[in-house]
Amino acid sequence: GQQVMQIPQYQHVQEGEDFTTYCNSSTTLSNIQWYKQRPGGHPVFLIQLVKSGEVKKQKRLTFQFGEAKKNSSLHITATQTTDVGTYFCAETQGGSEKLVFGKGTKLTVNP
Amino acid sequence: DAGVTQSPTHLIKTRGQQVTLRCSPKSGHDTVSWYQQALGQGPQFIFQYYEEEERQRGNFPDRFSGHQFPNYSSELNVNALLLGDSALYLCASSSTGPAEAFFGQGTRLTVV
């Protein structure tokens, strides 16, 4: 069945360091979405990637979709304490609106 | 715009009991999905409602059932509660198609 693998599971950085989380699938993805969940909060949509090789930026966040549409990454430049939380990738397939989430990468930032 | 609202925020139930959780979608959204999130895990899809019908279902037993009303609000019912049903239950609304999902703050269910 559908499955997205996300690595690493945990990442602890010093404030100002960069951070990257990776999402991999065994099947070709029609699109990939990224969500952030703050501690005690709910998932909040960050971005959706649809095209092969797509790169999108949101301030310090850079999102990439692999050329083969089987992997994606989220990179944060110069982390801040406000970046703390768990970052999830989620895939949909074939026009389905069902989201299949990875297990997430929990980011902690030391001030 | 109130966004997605869920009630109650917290709930404690005894094993074997039944529970009903409620969700009001974001204004303009017609599709409601329910997810279960265990501690330290990603949300797991339970089912989705559109036009008052269950459109898709995840790998959850029949003890989990739902309903969508004409105003697009939705309920999630769980019968014969097990300790393993303890989790954060998230409702997400979206417009038709693989679009951005807006999540409510969730209902934290504890089964004792």
JSON list of C-alpha atoms in Angstrom, two decimals:
[
{"chain": "A", "resi": 1, "resn": "GLY", "atom": "CA", "xyz": [0.00, 0.00, 0.00]},
{"chain": "A", "resi": 2, "resn": "GLN", "atom": "CA", "xyz": [0.89, 3.64, 0.06]},
{"chain": "A", "resi": 3, "resn": "GLN", "atom": "CA", "xyz": [3.78, 4.45, 2.34]},
{"chain": "A", "resi": 4, "resn": "VAL", "atom": "CA", "xyz": [6.03, 7.43, 2.83]},
{"chain": "A", "resi": 5, "resn": "MET", "atom": "CA", "xyz": [9.25, 7.06, 4.78]},
{"chain": "A", "resi": 6, "resn": "GLN", "atom": "CA", "xyz": [10.56, 10.13, 6.53]},
{"chain": "A", "resi": 7, "resn": "ILE", "atom": "CA", "xyz": [14.06, 10.66, 7.94]},
{"chain": "A", "resi": 8, "resn": "PRO", "atom": "CA", "xyz": [15.44, 11.51, 10.34]},
{"chain": "A", "resi": 9, "resn": "GLN", "atom": "CA", "xyz": [12.93, 10.80, 13.08]},
{"chain": "A", "resi": 10, "resn": "TYR", "atom": "CA", "xyz": [14.53, 13.38, 15.39]},
{"chain": "A", "resi": 11, "resn": "GLN", "atom": "CA", "xyz": [16.86, 16.31, 14.78]},
{"chain": "A", "resi": 12, "resn": "HIS", "atom": "CA", "xyz": [18.35, 18.57, 17.41]},
{"chain": "A", "resi": 13, "resn": "VAL", "atom": "CA", "xyz": [20.18, 21.70, 16.23]},
{"chain": "A", "resi": 14, "resn": "GLN", "atom": "CA", "xyz": [21.70, 24.85, 17.63]},
{"chain": "A", "resi": 15, "resn": "GLU", "atom": "CA", "xyz": [19.88, 28.01, 16.71]},
{"chain": "A", "resi": 16, "resn": "GLY", "atom": "CA", "xyz": [21.31, 29.32, 13.46]},
{"chain": "A", "resi": 17, "resn": "GLU", "atom": "CA", "xyz": [22.17, 25.88, 12.06]},
{"chain": "A", "resi": 18, "resn": "ASP", "atom": "CA", "xyz": [20.45, 24.49, 9.00]},
{"chain": "A", "resi": 19, "resn": "PHE", "atom": "CA", "xyz": [17.97, 21.58, 9.06]},
{"chain": "A", "resi": 20, "resn": "THR", "atom": "CA", "xyz": [16.78, 19.15, 6.41]},
{"chain": "A", "resi": 21, "resn": "THR", "atom": "CA", "xyz": [14.15, 16.42, 6.49]},
{"chain": "A", "resi": 22, "resn": "TYR", "atom": "CA", "xyz": [13.63, 13.89, 3.72]},
{"chain": "A", "resi": 23, "resn": "CYS", "atom": "CA", "xyz": [10.57, 12.03, 2.51]},
{"chain": "A", "resi": 24, "resn": "ASN", "atom": "CA", "xyz": [10.81, 8.93, 0.31]},
{"chain": "A", "resi": 25, "resn": "SER", "atom": "CA", "xyz": [8.21, 6.78, -1.39]},
{"chain": "A", "resi": 26, "resn": "SER", "atom": "CA", "xyz": [8.43, 3.42, -3.14]},
{"chain": "A", "resi": 27, "resn": "THR", "atom": "CA", "xyz": [5.87, 4.58, -5.69]},
{"chain": "A", "resi": 28, "resn": "THR", "atom": "CA", "xyz": [5.58, 7.65, -7.90]},
{"chain": "A", "resi": 29, "resn": "LEU", "atom": "CA", "xyz": [3.72, 10.42, -6.15]},
{"chain": "A", "resi": 30, "resn": "SER", "atom": "CA", "xyz": [1.13, 12.58, -7.84]},
{"chain": "A", "resi": 31, "resn": "ASN", "atom": "CA", "xyz": [1.86, 15.30, -5.32]},
{"chain": "A", "resi": 32, "resn": "ILE", "atom": "CA", "xyz": [3.38, 15.82, -1.89]},
{"chain": "A", "resi": 33, "resn": "GLN", "atom": "CA", "xyz": [2.29, 18.11, 0.90]},
{"chain": "A", "resi": 34, "resn": "TRP", "atom": "CA", "xyz": [4.24, 19.33, 3.91]},
{"chain": "A", "resi": 35, "resn": "TYR", "atom": "CA", "xyz": [2.76, 20.13, 7.30]},
{"chain": "A", "resi": 36, "resn": "LYS", "atom": "CA", "xyz": [4.15, 21.51, 10.56]},
{"chain": "A", "resi": 37, "resn": "GLN", "atom": "CA", "xyz": [2.78, 20.54, 13.94]},
{"chain": "A", "resi": 38, "resn": "ARG", "atom": "CA", "xyz": [3.86, 22.55, 16.96]},
{"chain": "A", "resi": 39, "resn": "PRO", "atom": "CA", "xyz": [4.03, 20.76, 20.32]},
{"chain": "A", "resi": 40, "resn": "GLY", "atom": "CA", "xyz": [0.45, 20.33, 21.57]},
{"chain": "A", "resi": 41, "resn": "GLY", "atom": "CA", "xyz": [-0.92, 21.69, 18.32]},
{"chain": "A", "resi": 42, "resn": "HIS", "atom": "CA", "xyz": [-2.43, 20.44, 15.11]},
{"chain": "A", "resi": 43, "resn": "PRO", "atom": "CA", "xyz": [-0.90, 20.01, 11.63]},
{"chain": "A", "resi": 44, "resn": "VAL", "atom": "CA", "xyz": [-0.70, 23.23, 9.65]},
{"chain": "A", "resi": 45, "resn": "PHE", "atom": "CA", "xyz": [-0.29, 23.15, 5.89]},
{"chain": "A", "resi": 46, "resn": "LEU", "atom": "CA", "xyz": [2.99, 24.55, 4.57]},
{"chain": "A", "resi": 47, "resn": "ILE", "atom": "CA", "xyz": [3.11, 23.74, 0.86]},
{"chain": "A", "resi": 48, "resn": "GLN", "atom": "CA", "xyz": [2.05, 21.39, -1.92]},
{"chain": "A", "resi": 49, "resn": "LEU", "atom": "CA", "xyz": [4.45, 20.22, -4.64]},
{"chain": "A", "resi": 50, "resn": "VAL", "atom": "CA", "xyz": [3.07, 18.82, -7.87]},
{"chain": "A", "resi": 51, "resn": "LYS", "atom": "CA", "xyz": [5.65, 19.04, -10.65]},
{"chain": "A", "resi": 52, "resn": "SER", "atom": "CA", "xyz": [8.73, 16.89, -11.15]},
{"chain": "A", "resi": 53, "resn": "GLY", "atom": "CA", "xyz": [11.84, 18.74, -9.96]},
{"chain": "A", "resi": 54, "resn": "GLU", "atom": "CA", "xyz": [9.77, 21.53, -8.45]},
{"chain": "A", "resi": 55, "resn": "VAL", "atom": "CA", "xyz": [11.45, 23.87, -5.96]},
{"chain": "A", "resi": 56, "resn": "LYS", "atom": "CA", "xyz": [9.48, 26.30, -3.84]},
{"chain": "A", "resi": 57, "resn": "LYS", "atom": "CA", "xyz": [10.70, 28.75, -1.22]},
{"chain": "A", "resi": 58, "resn": "GLN", "atom": "CA", "xyz": [8.97, 30.33, 1.74]},
{"chain": "A", "resi": 59, "resn": "LYS", "atom": "CA", "xyz": [11.38, 32.72, 3.44]},
{"chain": "A", "resi": 60, "resn": "ARG", "atom": "CA", "xyz": [13.94, 30.41, 5.13]},
{"chain": "A", "resi": 61, "resn": "LEU", "atom": "CA", "xyz": [12.14, 27.22, 4.01]},
{"chain": "A", "resi": 62, "resn": "THR", "atom": "CA", "xyz": [12.99, 25.48, 0.74]},
{"chain": "A", "resi": 63, "resn": "PHE", "atom": "CA", "xyz": [10.90, 22.58, -0.55]},
{"chain": "A", "resi": 64, "resn": "GLN", "atom": "CA", "xyz": [11.97, 20.24, -3.33]},
{"chain": "A", "resi": 65, "resn": "PHE", "atom": "CA", "xyz": [10.23, 17.49, -5.27]},
{"chain": "A", "resi": 66, "resn": "GLY", "atom": "CA", "xyz": [12.48, 14.89, -6.87]},
{"chain": "A", "resi": 67, "resn": "GLU", "atom": "CA", "xyz": [12.79, 14.50, -10.61]},
{"chain": "A", "resi": 68, "resn": "ALA", "atom": "CA", "xyz": [11.28, 11.02, -10.42]},
{"chain": "A", "resi": 69, "resn": "LYS", "atom": "CA", "xyz": [8.55, 12.25, -8.04]},
{"chain": "A", "resi": 70, "resn": "LYS", "atom": "CA", "xyz": [9.52, 9.62, -5.48]},
{"chain": "A", "resi": 71, "resn": "ASN", "atom": "CA", "xyz": [11.16, 11.87, -2.91]},
{"chain": "A", "resi": 72, "resn": "SER", "atom": "CA", "xyz": [10.92, 15.30, -1.42]},
{"chain": "A", "resi": 73, "resn": "SER", "atom": "CA", "xyz": [12.83, 17.44, 1.05]},
{"chain": "A", "resi": 74, "resn": "LEU", "atom": "CA", "xyz": [12.30, 20.39, 3.32]},
{"chain": "A", "resi": 75, "resn": "HIS", "atom": "CA", "xyz": [15.31, 22.54, 4.17]},
{"chain": "A", "resi": 76, "resn": "ILE", "atom": "CA", "xyz": [15.32, 25.29, 6.78]},
{"chain": "A", "resi": 77, "resn": "THR", "atom": "CA", "xyz": [18.17, 27.80, 6.67]},
{"chain": "A", "resi": 78, "resn": "ALA", "atom": "CA", "xyz": [19.42, 29.34, 9.92]},
{"chain": "A", "resi": 79, "resn": "THR", "atom": "CA", "xyz": [16.89, 27.74, 12.27]},
{"chain": "A", "resi": 80, "resn": "GLN", "atom": "CA", "xyz": [15.13, 29.80, 14.90]},
{"chain": "A", "resi": 81, "resn": "THR", "atom": "CA", "xyz": [13.39, 28.68, 18.09]},
{"chain": "A", "resi": 82, "resn": "THR", "atom": "CA", "xyz": [10.07, 29.32, 16.37]},
{"chain": "A", "resi": 83, "resn": "ASP", "atom": "CA", "xyz": [10.88, 26.47, 13.96]},
{"chain": "A", "resi": 84, "resn": "VAL", "atom": "CA", "xyz": [10.45, 23.91, 16.75]},
{"chain": "A", "resi": 85, "resn": "GLY", "atom": "CA", "xyz": [7.88, 21.25, 15.96]},
{"chain": "A", "resi": 86, "resn": "THR", "atom": "CA", "xyz": [7.30, 18.09, 13.96]},
{"chain": "A", "resi": 87, "resn": "TYR", "atom": "CA", "xyz": [7.43, 18.32, 10.19]},
{"chain": "A", "resi": 88, "resn": "PHE", "atom": "CA", "xyz": [5.34, 15.83, 8.23]},
{"chain": "A", "resi": 89, "resn": "CYS", "atom": "CA", "xyz": [5.23, 15.01, 4.57]},
{"chain": "A", "resi": 90, "resn": "ALA", "atom": "CA", "xyz": [1.98, 13.59, 3.26]},
{"chain": "A", "resi": 91, "resn": "GLU", "atom": "CA", "xyz": [1.16, 12.07, -0.07]},
{"chain": "A", "resi": 92, "resn": "THR", "atom": "CA", "xyz": [-1.98, 11.75, -2.09]},
{"chain": "A", "resi": 93, "resn": "GLN", "atom": "CA", "xyz": [-2.36, 9.55, -5.11]},
{"chain": "A", "resi": 94, "resn": "GLY", "atom": "CA", "xyz": [-4.48, 9.54, -8.21]},
{"chain": "A", "resi": 95, "resn": "GLY", "atom": "CA", "xyz": [-6.64, 12.49, -7.32]},
{"chain": "A", "resi": 96, "resn": "SER", "atom": "CA", "xyz": [-7.54, 10.98, -3.96]},
{"chain": "A", "resi": 97, "resn": "GLU", "atom": "CA", "xyz": [-7.92, 13.44, -1.13]},
{"chain": "A", "resi": 98, "resn": "LYS", "atom": "CA", "xyz": [-6.77, 10.89, 1.42]},
{"chain": "A", "resi": 99, "resn": "LEU", "atom": "CA", "xyz": [-3.51, 12.01, 2.97]},
{"chain": "A", "resi": 100, "resn": "VAL", "atom": "CA", "xyz": [-0.93, 9.38, 3.87]},
{"chain": "A", "resi": 101, "resn": "PHE", "atom": "CA", "xyz": [1.46, 10.89, 6.38]},
{"chain": "A", "resi": 102, "resn": "GLY", "atom": "CA", "xyz": [5.02, 9.99, 7.14]},
{"chain": "A", "resi": 103, "resn": "LYS", "atom": "CA", "xyz": [6.00, 9.54, 10.78]},
{"chain": "A", "resi": 104, "resn": "GLY", "atom": "CA", "xyz": [7.44, 13.02, 10.86]},
{"chain": "A", "resi": 105, "resn": "THR", "atom": "CA", "xyz": [10.73, 14.61, 11.87]},
{"chain": "A", "resi": 106, "resn": "LYS", "atom": "CA", "xyz": [10.73, 16.21, 15.29]},
{"chain": "A", "resi": 107, "resn": "LEU", "atom": "CA", "xyz": [12.93, 19.30, 15.33]},
{"chain": "A", "resi": 108, "resn": "THR", "atom": "CA", "xyz": [14.23, 20.84, 18.52]},
{"chain": "A", "resi": 109, "resn": "VAL", "atom": "CA", "xyz": [16.30, 24.02, 18.49]},
{"chain": "A", "resi": 110, "resn": "ASN", "atom": "CA", "xyz": [18.72, 24.99, 21.22]},
{"chain": "A", "resi": 111, "resn": "PRO", "atom": "CA", "xyz": [18.80, 28.79, 21.72]},
{"chain": "B", "resi": 1, "resn": "ASP", "atom": "CA", "xyz": [-13.72, 32.79, 9.51]},
{"chain": "B", "resi": 2, "resn": "ALA", "atom": "CA", "xyz": [-13.58, 30.37, 12.45]},
{"chain": "B", "resi": 3, "resn": "GLY", "atom": "CA", "xyz": [-11.64, 27.71, 10.56]},
{"chain": "B", "resi": 4, "resn": "VAL", "atom": "CA", "xyz": [-12.18, 24.07, 11.52]},
{"chain": "B", "resi": 5, "resn": "THR", "atom": "CA", "xyz": [-13.67, 23.63, 14.97]},
{"chain": "B", "resi": 6, "resn": "GLN", "atom": "CA", "xyz": [-13.83, 20.40, 16.94]},
{"chain": "B", "resi": 7, "resn": "SER", "atom": "CA", "xyz": [-15.58, 19.47, 20.15]},
{"chain": "B", "resi": 8, "resn": "PRO", "atom": "CA", "xyz": [-14.89, 18.48, 22.79]},
{"chain": "B", "resi": 9, "resn": "THR", "atom": "CA", "xyz": [-11.19, 19.29, 23.17]},
{"chain": "B", "resi": 10, "resn": "HIS", "atom": "CA", "xyz": [-10.60, 16.60, 25.76]},
{"chain": "B", "resi": 11, "resn": "LEU", "atom": "CA", "xyz": [-12.53, 13.51, 26.74]},
{"chain": "B", "resi": 12, "resn": "ILE", "atom": "CA", "xyz": [-12.03, 10.63, 29.14]},
{"chain": "B", "resi": 13, "resn": "LYS", "atom": "CA", "xyz": [-14.01, 7.44, 28.57]},
{"chain": "B", "resi": 14, "resn": "THR", "atom": "CA", "xyz": [-14.08, 3.98, 30.07]},
{"chain": "B", "resi": 15, "resn": "ARG", "atom": "CA", "xyz": [-13.24, 0.86, 28.07]},
{"chain": "B", "resi": 16, "resn": "GLY", "atom": "CA", "xyz": [-16.35, -0.48, 26.34]},
{"chain": "B", "resi": 17, "resn": "GLN", "atom": "CA", "xyz": [-18.13, 2.86, 26.19]},
{"chain": "B", "resi": 18, "resn": "GLN", "atom": "CA", "xyz": [-19.09, 4.77, 23.07]},
{"chain": "B", "resi": 19, "resn": "VAL", "atom": "CA", "xyz": [-17.97, 8.25, 22.06]},
{"chain": "B", "resi": 20, "resn": "THR", "atom": "CA", "xyz": [-19.07, 10.89, 19.56]},
{"chain": "B", "resi": 21, "resn": "LEU", "atom": "CA", "xyz": [-16.73, 13.61, 18.34]},
{"chain": "B", "resi": 22, "resn": "ARG", "atom": "CA", "xyz": [-17.88, 16.61, 16.35]},
{"chain": "B", "resi": 23, "resn": "CYS", "atom": "CA", "xyz": [-16.38, 18.78, 13.63]},
{"chain": "B", "resi": 24, "resn": "SER", "atom": "CA", "xyz": [-17.44, 21.92, 11.82]},
{"chain": "B", "resi": 25, "resn": "PRO", "atom": "CA", "xyz": [-15.48, 22.49, 8.62]},
{"chain": "B", "resi": 26, "resn": "LYS", "atom": "CA", "xyz": [-13.98, 25.72, 7.40]},
{"chain": "B", "resi": 27, "resn": "SER", "atom": "CA", "xyz": [-16.47, 27.93, 5.59]},
{"chain": "B", "resi": 28, "resn": "GLY", "atom": "CA", "xyz": [-16.73, 26.97, 1.93]},
{"chain": "B", "resi": 29, "resn": "HIS", "atom": "CA", "xyz": [-15.36, 23.45, 2.41]},
{"chain": "B", "resi": 30, "resn": "ASP", "atom": "CA", "xyz": [-17.50, 20.45, 1.54]},
{"chain": "B", "resi": 31, "resn": "THR", "atom": "CA", "xyz": [-15.15, 17.57, 2.34]},
{"chain": "B", "resi": 32, "resn": "VAL", "atom": "CA", "xyz": [-14.38, 16.38, 5.85]},
{"chain": "B", "resi": 33, "resn": "SER", "atom": "CA", "xyz": [-11.74, 13.80, 6.75]},
{"chain": "B", "resi": 34, "resn": "TRP", "atom": "CA", "xyz": [-10.98, 12.24, 10.11]},
{"chain": "B", "resi": 35, "resn": "TYR", "atom": "CA", "xyz": [-7.55, 11.17, 11.31]},
{"chain": "B", "resi": 36, "resn": "GLN", "atom": "CA", "xyz": [-6.26, 9.39, 14.38]},
{"chain": "B", "resi": 37, "resn": "GLN", "atom": "CA", "xyz": [-2.88, 10.47, 15.71]},
{"chain": "B", "resi": 38, "resn": "ALA", "atom": "CA", "xyz": [-1.22, 8.31, 18.34]},
{"chain": "B", "resi": 39, "resn": "LEU", "atom": "CA", "xyz": [1.53, 9.86, 20.43]},
{"chain": "B", "resi": 40, "resn": "GLY", "atom": "CA", "xyz": [4.71, 10.32, 18.42]},
{"chain": "B", "resi": 41, "resn": "GLN", "atom": "CA", "xyz": [3.12, 9.16, 15.17]},
{"chain": "B", "resi": 42, "resn": "GLY", "atom": "CA", "xyz": [1.79, 10.79, 12.05]},
{"chain": "B", "resi": 43, "resn": "PRO", "atom": "CA", "xyz": [-1.96, 11.14, 11.55]},
{"chain": "B", "resi": 44, "resn": "GLN", "atom": "CA", "xyz": [-3.66, 7.99, 10.23]},
{"chain": "B", "resi": 45, "resn": "PHE", "atom": "CA", "xyz": [-6.60, 8.37, 7.85]},
{"chain": "B", "resi": 46, "resn": "ILE", "atom": "CA", "xyz": [-9.87, 7.00, 9.22]},
{"chain": "B", "resi": 47, "resn": "PHE", "atom": "CA", "xyz": [-12.41, 8.06, 6.59]},
{"chain": "B", "resi": 48, "resn": "GLN", "atom": "CA", "xyz": [-13.65, 10.93, 4.49]},
{"chain": "B", "resi": 49, "resn": "TYR", "atom": "CA", "xyz": [-17.12, 12.35, 3.91]},
{"chain": "B", "resi": 50, "resn": "TYR", "atom": "CA", "xyz": [-18.40, 14.24, 0.92]},
{"chain": "B", "resi": 51, "resn": "GLU", "atom": "CA", "xyz": [-22.02, 15.05, 0.10]},
{"chain": "B", "resi": 52, "resn": "GLU", "atom": "CA", "xyz": [-23.11, 13.21, 3.26]},
{"chain": "B", "resi": 53, "resn": "GLU", "atom": "CA", "xyz": [-21.56, 9.93, 2.11]},
{"chain": "B", "resi": 54, "resn": "GLU", "atom": "CA", "xyz": [-18.44, 8.08, 3.16]},
{"chain": "B", "resi": 55, "resn": "ARG", "atom": "CA", "xyz": [-16.18, 8.38, 0.14]},
{"chain": "B", "resi": 56, "resn": "GLN", "atom": "CA", "xyz": [-13.01, 6.70, 1.34]},
{"chain": "B", "resi": 57, "resn": "ARG", "atom": "CA", "xyz": [-12.07, 4.62, 4.31]},
{"chain": "B", "resi": 58, "resn": "GLY", "atom": "CA", "xyz": [-8.75, 3.77, 5.90]},
{"chain": "B", "resi": 59, "resn": "ASN", "atom": "CA", "xyz": [-7.77, 0.60, 7.70]},
{"chain": "B", "resi": 60, "resn": "PHE", "atom": "CA", "xyz": [-10.00, 1.02, 10.74]},
{"chain": "B", "resi": 61, "resn": "PRO", "atom": "CA", "xyz": [-12.56, -1.46, 12.12]},
{"chain": "B", "resi": 62, "resn": "ASP", "atom": "CA", "xyz": [-16.31, -1.03, 11.83]},
{"chain": "B", "resi": 63, "resn": "ARG", "atom": "CA", "xyz": [-16.38, 0.27, 15.40]},
{"chain": "B", "resi": 64, "resn": "PHE", "atom": "CA", "xyz": [-15.41, 3.56, 13.80]},
{"chain": "B", "resi": 65, "resn": "SER", "atom": "CA", "xyz": [-18.30, 5.17, 11.97]},
{"chain": "B", "resi": 66, "resn": "GLY", "atom": "CA", "xyz": [-19.23, 8.63, 10.91]},
{"chain": "B", "resi": 67, "resn": "HIS", "atom": "CA", "xyz": [-21.78, 10.95, 9.51]},
{"chain": "B", "resi": 68, "resn": "GLN", "atom": "CA", "xyz": [-21.89, 14.17, 7.55]},
{"chain": "B", "resi": 69, "resn": "PHE", "atom": "CA", "xyz": [-24.81, 16.57, 7.80]},
{"chain": "B", "resi": 70, "resn": "PRO", "atom": "CA", "xyz": [-26.29, 18.80, 5.09]},
{"chain": "B", "resi": 71, "resn": "ASN", "atom": "CA", "xyz": [-24.37, 21.78, 6.51]},
{"chain": "B", "resi": 72, "resn": "TYR", "atom": "CA", "xyz": [-21.13, 19.74, 5.95]},
{"chain": "B", "resi": 73, "resn": "SER", "atom": "CA", "xyz": [-20.44, 19.30, 9.66]},
{"chain": "B", "resi": 74, "resn": "SER", "atom": "CA", "xyz": [-19.45, 15.80, 10.67]},
{"chain": "B", "resi": 75, "resn": "GLU", "atom": "CA", "xyz": [-19.39, 13.35, 13.54]},
{"chain": "B", "resi": 76, "resn": "LEU", "atom": "CA", "xyz": [-17.05, 10.50, 14.34]},
{"chain": "B", "resi": 77, "resn": "ASN", "atom": "CA", "xyz": [-18.45, 7.69, 16.45]},
{"chain": "B", "resi": 78, "resn": "VAL", "atom": "CA", "xyz": [-16.40, 4.99, 18.10]},
{"chain": "B", "resi": 79, "resn": "ASN", "atom": "CA", "xyz": [-18.13, 2.04, 19.76]},
{"chain": "B", "resi": 80, "resn": "ALA", "atom": "CA", "xyz": [-16.80, -0.46, 22.27]},
{"chain": "B", "resi": 81, "resn": "LEU", "atom": "CA", "xyz": [-13.80, 1.67, 23.12]},
{"chain": "B", "resi": 82, "resn": "LEU", "atom": "CA", "xyz": [-10.45, -0.02, 23.64]},
{"chain": "B", "resi": 83, "resn": "LEU", "atom": "CA", "xyz": [-7.45, 1.31, 25.52]},
{"chain": "B", "resi": 84, "resn": "GLY", "atom": "CA", "xyz": [-5.66, 1.51, 22.17]},
{"chain": "B", "resi": 85, "resn": "ASP", "atom": "CA", "xyz": [-8.20, 4.03, 20.90]},
{"chain": "B", "resi": 86, "resn": "SER", "atom": "CA", "xyz": [-6.59, 6.65, 23.12]},
{"chain": "B", "resi": 87, "resn": "ALA", "atom": "CA", "xyz": [-5.24, 9.27, 20.71]},
{"chain": "B", "resi": 88, "resn": "LEU", "atom": "CA", "xyz": [-5.67, 12.72, 19.26]},
{"chain": "B", "resi": 89, "resn": "TYR", "atom": "CA", "xyz": [-8.54, 12.71, 16.77]},
{"chain": "B", "resi": 90, "resn": "LEU", "atom": "CA", "xyz": [-8.16, 15.30, 14.07]},
{"chain": "B", "resi": 91, "resn": "CYS", "atom": "CA", "xyz": [-10.76, 16.57, 11.68]},
{"chain": "B", "resi": 92, "resn": "ALA", "atom": "CA", "xyz": [-9.61, 18.15, 8.42]},
{"chain": "B", "resi": 93, "resn": "SER", "atom": "CA", "xyz": [-11.68, 19.98, 5.87]},
{"chain": "B", "resi": 94, "resn": "SER", "atom": "CA", "xyz": [-10.89, 20.79, 2.28]},
{"chain": "B", "resi": 95, "resn": "SER", "atom": "CA", "xyz": [-12.54, 21.69, -0.97]},
{"chain": "B", "resi": 96, "resn": "THR", "atom": "CA", "xyz": [-12.96, 19.00, -3.61]},
{"chain": "B", "resi": 97, "resn": "GLY", "atom": "CA", "xyz": [-9.75, 17.65, -5.08]},
{"chain": "B", "resi": 98, "resn": "PRO", "atom": "CA", "xyz": [-6.25, 17.05, -3.64]},
{"chain": "B", "resi": 99, "resn": "ALA", "atom": "CA", "xyz": [-6.00, 20.45, -2.01]},
{"chain": "B", "resi": 100, "resn": "GLU", "atom": "CA", "xyz": [-4.63, 21.88, 1.18]},
{"chain": "B", "resi": 101, "resn": "ALA", "atom": "CA", "xyz": [-6.27, 20.35, 4.25]},
{"chain": "B", "resi": 102, "resn": "PHE", "atom": "CA", "xyz": [-7.18, 22.56, 7.18]},
{"chain": "B", "resi": 103, "resn": "PHE", "atom": "CA", "xyz": [-7.03, 20.75, 10.50]},
{"chain": "B", "resi": 104, "resn": "GLY", "atom": "CA", "xyz": [-8.97, 21.46, 13.65]},
{"chain": "B", "resi": 105, "resn": "GLN", "atom": "CA", "xyz": [-7.24, 21.56, 17.02]},
{"chain": "B", "resi": 106, "resn": "GLY", "atom": "CA", "xyz": [-8.28, 17.97, 17.65]},
{"chain": "B", "resi": 107, "resn": "THR", "atom": "CA", "xyz": [-10.00, 16.03, 20.39]},
{"chain": "B", "resi": 108, "resn": "ARG", "atom": "CA", "xyz": [-7.74, 14.29, 22.87]},
{"chain": "B", "resi": 109, "resn": "LEU", "atom": "CA", "xyz": [-9.47, 11.01, 23.78]},
{"chain": "B", "resi": 110, "resn": "THR", "atom": "CA", "xyz": [-8.25, 9.01, 26.74]},
{"chain": "B", "resi": 111, "resn": "VAL", "atom": "CA", "xyz": [-9.71, 5.54, 27.35]},
{"chain": "B", "resi": 112, "resn": "VAL", "atom": "CA", "xyz": [-9.20, 4.16, 30.84]}
]
